[in-house]
Coordinates of C-alpha atoms in Angstrom, one line a residue:
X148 CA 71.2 106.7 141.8
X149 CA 73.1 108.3 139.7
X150 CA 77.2 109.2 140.8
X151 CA 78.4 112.4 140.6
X152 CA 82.7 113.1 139.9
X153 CA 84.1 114.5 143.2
X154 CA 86.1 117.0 142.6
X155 CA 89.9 116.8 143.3
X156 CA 91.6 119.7 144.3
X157 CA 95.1 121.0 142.9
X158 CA 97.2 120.5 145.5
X159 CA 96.1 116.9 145.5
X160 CA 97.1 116.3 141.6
X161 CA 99.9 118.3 142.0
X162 CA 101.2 116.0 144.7
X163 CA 100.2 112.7 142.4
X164 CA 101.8 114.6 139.6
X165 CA 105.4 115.4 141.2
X166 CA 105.2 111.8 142.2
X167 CA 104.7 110.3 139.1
X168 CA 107.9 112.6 137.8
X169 CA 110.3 112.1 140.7
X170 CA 109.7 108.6 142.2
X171 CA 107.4 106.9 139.5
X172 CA 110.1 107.9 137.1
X173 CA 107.6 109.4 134.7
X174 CA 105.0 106.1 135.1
X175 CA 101.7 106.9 136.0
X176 CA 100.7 103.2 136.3
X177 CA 103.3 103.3 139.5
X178 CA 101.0 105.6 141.5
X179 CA 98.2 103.9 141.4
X180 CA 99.2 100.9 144.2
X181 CA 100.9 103.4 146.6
X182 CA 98.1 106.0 146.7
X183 CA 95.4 103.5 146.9
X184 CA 97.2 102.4 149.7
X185 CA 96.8 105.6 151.5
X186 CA 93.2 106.3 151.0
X187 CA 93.1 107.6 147.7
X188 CA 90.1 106.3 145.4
X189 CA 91.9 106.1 142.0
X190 CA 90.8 104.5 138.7
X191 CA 94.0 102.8 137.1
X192 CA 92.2 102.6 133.7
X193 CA 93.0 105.0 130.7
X194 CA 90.2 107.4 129.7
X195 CA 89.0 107.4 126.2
X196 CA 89.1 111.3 124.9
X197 CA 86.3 112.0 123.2
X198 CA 87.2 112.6 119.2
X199 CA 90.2 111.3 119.6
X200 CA 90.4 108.3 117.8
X201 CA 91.1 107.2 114.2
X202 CA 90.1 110.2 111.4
X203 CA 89.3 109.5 108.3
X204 CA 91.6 111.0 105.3
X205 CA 89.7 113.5 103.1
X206 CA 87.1 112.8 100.3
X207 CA 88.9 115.4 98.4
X208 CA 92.4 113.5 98.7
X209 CA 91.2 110.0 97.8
X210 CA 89.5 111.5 95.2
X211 CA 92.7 112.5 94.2
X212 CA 93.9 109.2 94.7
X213 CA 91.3 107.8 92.5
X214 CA 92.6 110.1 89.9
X215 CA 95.7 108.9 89.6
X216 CA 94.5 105.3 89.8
X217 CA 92.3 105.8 86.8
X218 CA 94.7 107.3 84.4
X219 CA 97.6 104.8 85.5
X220 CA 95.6 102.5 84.4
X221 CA 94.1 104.0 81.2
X222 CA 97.3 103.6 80.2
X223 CA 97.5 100.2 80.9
X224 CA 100.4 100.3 83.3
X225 CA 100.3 98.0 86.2
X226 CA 98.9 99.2 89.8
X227 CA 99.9 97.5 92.8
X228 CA 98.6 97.6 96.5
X229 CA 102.0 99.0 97.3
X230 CA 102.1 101.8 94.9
X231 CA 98.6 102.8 96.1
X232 CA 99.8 103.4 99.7
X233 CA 102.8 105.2 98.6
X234 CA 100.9 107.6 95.7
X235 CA 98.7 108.5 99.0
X236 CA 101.4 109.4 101.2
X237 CA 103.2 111.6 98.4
X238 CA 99.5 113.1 97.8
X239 CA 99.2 113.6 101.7
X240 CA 102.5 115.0 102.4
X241 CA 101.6 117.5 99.2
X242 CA 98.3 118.7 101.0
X243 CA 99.1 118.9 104.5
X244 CA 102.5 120.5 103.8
X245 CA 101.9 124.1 104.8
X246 CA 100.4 122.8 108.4
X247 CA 102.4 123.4 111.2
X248 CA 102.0 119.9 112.7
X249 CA 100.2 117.7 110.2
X250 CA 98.6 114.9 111.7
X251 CA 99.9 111.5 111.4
X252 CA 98.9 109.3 108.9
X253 CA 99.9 105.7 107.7
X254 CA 98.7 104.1 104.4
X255 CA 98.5 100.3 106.1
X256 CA 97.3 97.5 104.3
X257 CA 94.3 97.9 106.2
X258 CA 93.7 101.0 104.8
X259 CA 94.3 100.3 101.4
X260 CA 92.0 97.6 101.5
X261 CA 89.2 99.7 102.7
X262 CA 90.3 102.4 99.8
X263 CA 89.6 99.5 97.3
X264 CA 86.6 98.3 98.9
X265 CA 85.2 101.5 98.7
X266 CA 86.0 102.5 94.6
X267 CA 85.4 99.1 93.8
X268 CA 89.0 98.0 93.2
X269 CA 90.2 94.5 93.2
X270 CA 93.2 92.6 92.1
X271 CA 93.0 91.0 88.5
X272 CA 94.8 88.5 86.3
X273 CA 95.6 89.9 83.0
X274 CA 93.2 88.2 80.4
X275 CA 94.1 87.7 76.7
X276 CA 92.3 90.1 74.4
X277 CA 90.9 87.1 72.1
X278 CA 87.7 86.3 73.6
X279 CA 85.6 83.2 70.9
X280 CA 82.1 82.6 71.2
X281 CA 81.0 79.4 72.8
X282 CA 79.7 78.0 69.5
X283 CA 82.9 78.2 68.4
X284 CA 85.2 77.2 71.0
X285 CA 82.5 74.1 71.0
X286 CA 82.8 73.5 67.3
X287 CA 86.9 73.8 67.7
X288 CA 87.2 70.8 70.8
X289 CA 84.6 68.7 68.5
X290 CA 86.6 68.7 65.4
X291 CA 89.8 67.6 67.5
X292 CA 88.3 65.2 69.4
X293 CA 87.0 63.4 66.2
X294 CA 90.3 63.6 64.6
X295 CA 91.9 62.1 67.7
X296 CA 89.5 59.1 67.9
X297 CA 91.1 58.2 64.4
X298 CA 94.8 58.8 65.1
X299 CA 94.5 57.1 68.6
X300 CA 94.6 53.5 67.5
X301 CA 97.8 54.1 64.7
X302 CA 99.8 56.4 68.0
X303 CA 102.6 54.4 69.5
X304 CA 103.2 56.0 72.9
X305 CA 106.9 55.6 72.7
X306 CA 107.3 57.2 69.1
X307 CA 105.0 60.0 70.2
X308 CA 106.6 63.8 71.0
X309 CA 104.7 66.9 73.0
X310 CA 106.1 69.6 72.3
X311 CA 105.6 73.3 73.2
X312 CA 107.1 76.8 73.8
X313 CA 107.7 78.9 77.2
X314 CA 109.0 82.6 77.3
X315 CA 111.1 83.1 80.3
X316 CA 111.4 86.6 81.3
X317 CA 113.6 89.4 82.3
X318 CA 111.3 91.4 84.0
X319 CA 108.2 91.6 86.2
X320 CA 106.0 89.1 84.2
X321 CA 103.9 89.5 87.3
X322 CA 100.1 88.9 85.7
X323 CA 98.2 90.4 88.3
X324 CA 97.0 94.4 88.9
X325 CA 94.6 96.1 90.9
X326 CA 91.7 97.0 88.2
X327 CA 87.7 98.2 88.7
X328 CA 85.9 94.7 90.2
X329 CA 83.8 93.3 87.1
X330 CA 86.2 94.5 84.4
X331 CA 85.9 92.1 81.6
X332 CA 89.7 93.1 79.8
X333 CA 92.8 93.5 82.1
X334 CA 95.7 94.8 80.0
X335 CA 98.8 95.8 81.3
X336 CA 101.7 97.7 79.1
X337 CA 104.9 96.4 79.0
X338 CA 107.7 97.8 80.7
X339 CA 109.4 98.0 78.1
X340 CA 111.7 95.3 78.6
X341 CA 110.7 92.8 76.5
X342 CA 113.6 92.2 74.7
X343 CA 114.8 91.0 77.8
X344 CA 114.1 87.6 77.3
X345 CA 114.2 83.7 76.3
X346 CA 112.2 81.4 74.3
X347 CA 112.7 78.1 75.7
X348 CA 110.9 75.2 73.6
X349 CA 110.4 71.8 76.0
X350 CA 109.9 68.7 74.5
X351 CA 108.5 65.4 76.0
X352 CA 108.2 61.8 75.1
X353 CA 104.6 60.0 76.1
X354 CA 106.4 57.7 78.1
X355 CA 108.7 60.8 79.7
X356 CA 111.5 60.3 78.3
X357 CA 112.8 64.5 78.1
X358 CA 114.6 65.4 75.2
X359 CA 117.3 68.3 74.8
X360 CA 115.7 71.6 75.4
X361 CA 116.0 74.9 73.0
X362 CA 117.3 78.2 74.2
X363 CA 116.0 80.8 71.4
X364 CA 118.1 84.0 72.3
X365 CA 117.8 87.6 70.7
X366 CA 121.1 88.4 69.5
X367 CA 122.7 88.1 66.0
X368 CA 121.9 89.4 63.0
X369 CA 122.4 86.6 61.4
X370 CA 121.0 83.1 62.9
X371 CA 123.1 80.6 64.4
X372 CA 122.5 77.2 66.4
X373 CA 124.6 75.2 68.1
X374 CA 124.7 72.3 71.3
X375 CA 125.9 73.1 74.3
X376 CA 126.8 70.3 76.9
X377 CA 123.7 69.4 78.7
X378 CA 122.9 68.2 76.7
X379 CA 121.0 71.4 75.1
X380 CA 121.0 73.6 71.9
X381 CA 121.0 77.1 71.8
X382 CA 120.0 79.5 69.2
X383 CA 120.6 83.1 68.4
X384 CA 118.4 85.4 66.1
X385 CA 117.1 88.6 65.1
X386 CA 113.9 87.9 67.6
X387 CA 113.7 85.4 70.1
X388 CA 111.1 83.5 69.3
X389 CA 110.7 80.0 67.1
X390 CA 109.8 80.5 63.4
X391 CA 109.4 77.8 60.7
X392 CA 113.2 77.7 60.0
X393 CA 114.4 77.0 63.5
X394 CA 111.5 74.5 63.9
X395 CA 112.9 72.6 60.6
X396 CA 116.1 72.0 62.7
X397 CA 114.3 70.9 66.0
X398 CA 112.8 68.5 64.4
X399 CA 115.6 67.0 62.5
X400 CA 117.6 67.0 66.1
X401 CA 114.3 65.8 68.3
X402 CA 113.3 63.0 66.4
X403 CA 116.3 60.7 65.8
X404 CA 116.0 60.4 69.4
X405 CA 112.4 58.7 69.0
X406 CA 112.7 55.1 67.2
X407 CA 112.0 55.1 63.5
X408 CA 109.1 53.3 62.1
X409 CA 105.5 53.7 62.2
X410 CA 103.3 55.5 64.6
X411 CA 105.4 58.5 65.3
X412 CA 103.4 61.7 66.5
X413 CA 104.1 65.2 67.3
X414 CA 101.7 66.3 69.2
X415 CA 101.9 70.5 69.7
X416 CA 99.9 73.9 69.5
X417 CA 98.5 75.6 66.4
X418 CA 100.7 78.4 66.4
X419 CA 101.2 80.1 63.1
X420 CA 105.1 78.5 62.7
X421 CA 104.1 75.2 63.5
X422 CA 101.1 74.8 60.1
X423 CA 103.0 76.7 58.4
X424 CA 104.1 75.1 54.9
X425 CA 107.3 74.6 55.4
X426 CA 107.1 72.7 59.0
X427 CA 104.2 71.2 57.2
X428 CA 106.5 69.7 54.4
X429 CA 109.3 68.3 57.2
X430 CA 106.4 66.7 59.4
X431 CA 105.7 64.9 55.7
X432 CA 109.7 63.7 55.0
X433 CA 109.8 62.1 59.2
X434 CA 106.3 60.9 58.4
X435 CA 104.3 62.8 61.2

């Protein structure tokens, strides 16, 4: 059988009402013990209003949204989950700004995520721009790994250097922005800070022995080097990176460290300074 609401009359919720403000202190949860107590048949459970839960935000103003995503990045500046929730409050307080009482709305993480989900938005590493073909990326690791098999047996460990170059930055070097899922090239713009920064080259005996690192500094005009207690050695120039000259020194300062004799190795990168000629021709007078 189906119930039917009784009806209550006003008196009645006025008398529940004037208790709830004067001796329930303004709790309606109080009255429900009391009044049950005296006959009353009262549901202590909060009723759900009809179309009163969570709305959605506009098409119209994550379209907007959308908007300004695509450009920032068409520019290849970074996006962050962060600045998405706070580009969609400024773009919500901008729409709803002539209402009389604007209905909240909070940009959580939740719904950020569900904004992403939705345009197809995920978080990406930044990739390098220089994408070889298989075949030759195969060809490459063959070629080394031959010329290794003949240089392993003449390699004494303990005469043998790895050497290579980090840049340590001074700003957010952060490699990660929010890009369209299945993008094949993430680039982000720099933020125009990258003089702000170090070249620090780290070098390694076989058997682990470290040796003094190299601070490269932007700076001077002209170039200067000198140790610092450490031990280290610093370096000043017009651009703070390593070029053939300052390579020439390193290697005159790394390797009286290593015994002389045969079987010395320098094992590093193909970057453009280190085959050049001139590191070429000092590798040739240490015998490397």
């Amino acid at each position: 059988m189906k119930q039917t609401r009784q009806p209550v009359s006003i008196g009645r919720e006025q008398e529940v009402i004037h208790w709830i403000e004067t001796v329930g202190e303004g709790t309606p949860m109080r009255a429900v013990a009391p009044f049950r107590a005296a006959g009353w048949s009262i549901d202590g459970g909060a009723a759900r209003v009809a179309g009163g839960g969570h709305k959605p935000l506009s098409e119209t103003l994550e379209e907007l949204l959308y908007e300004e995503f695509v450009t920032k990045r068409t520019k290849k500046e970074k996006v962050t989950r962060s600045w998405l929730a706070s580009m969609v409050l400024t773009l919500y307080a901008s729409e709803t700004a002539e209402l009389p009482s604007p209905p909240p709305f909070a940009a959580s993480d939740y719904w950020v995520s569900n904004f992403m989900r939705r345009f197809e938005i995920s978080l990406r590493r930044r990739t390098n721009l220089t994408v070889l073909d298989d075949d030759v990326l195969v060809n490459r690791a063959v070629c080394y790994m031959s010329f290794l098999r003949e240089q392993v047996p003449t390699i004494d460990l303990e005469k043998t250097v790895l050497m290579d170059e980090s840049v340590v930055y001074f700003e957010d070097a952060r490699a990660s922005t929010l890009d369209f899922t299945g993008a094949r090239h993430v680039v982000v713009r720099s933020t125009d800070f990258a003089s702000m920064r170090i070249t620090v080259a780290l070098a390694v005996s076989a058997t682990g022995r470290k040796l003094p690192p190299l601070l490269v500094w932007k700076g001077k005009a002209a170039p200067t080097f000198e140790k610092r207690s450490g031990p280290l050695y610093v370096a000043r120039q017009p651009r703070a990176w390593v070029d053939s000259e300052l390579l020439k020194k390193w290697i005159d300062l790394a390797f009286p460290f290593v015994v002389h004799g045969e079987g010395k190795c320098l094992v590093w990168d193909s970057m453009r300074a280190h085959i050049s000629k001139a590191v070429k021709a000092k590798r040739g007078y240490w015998d490397l």
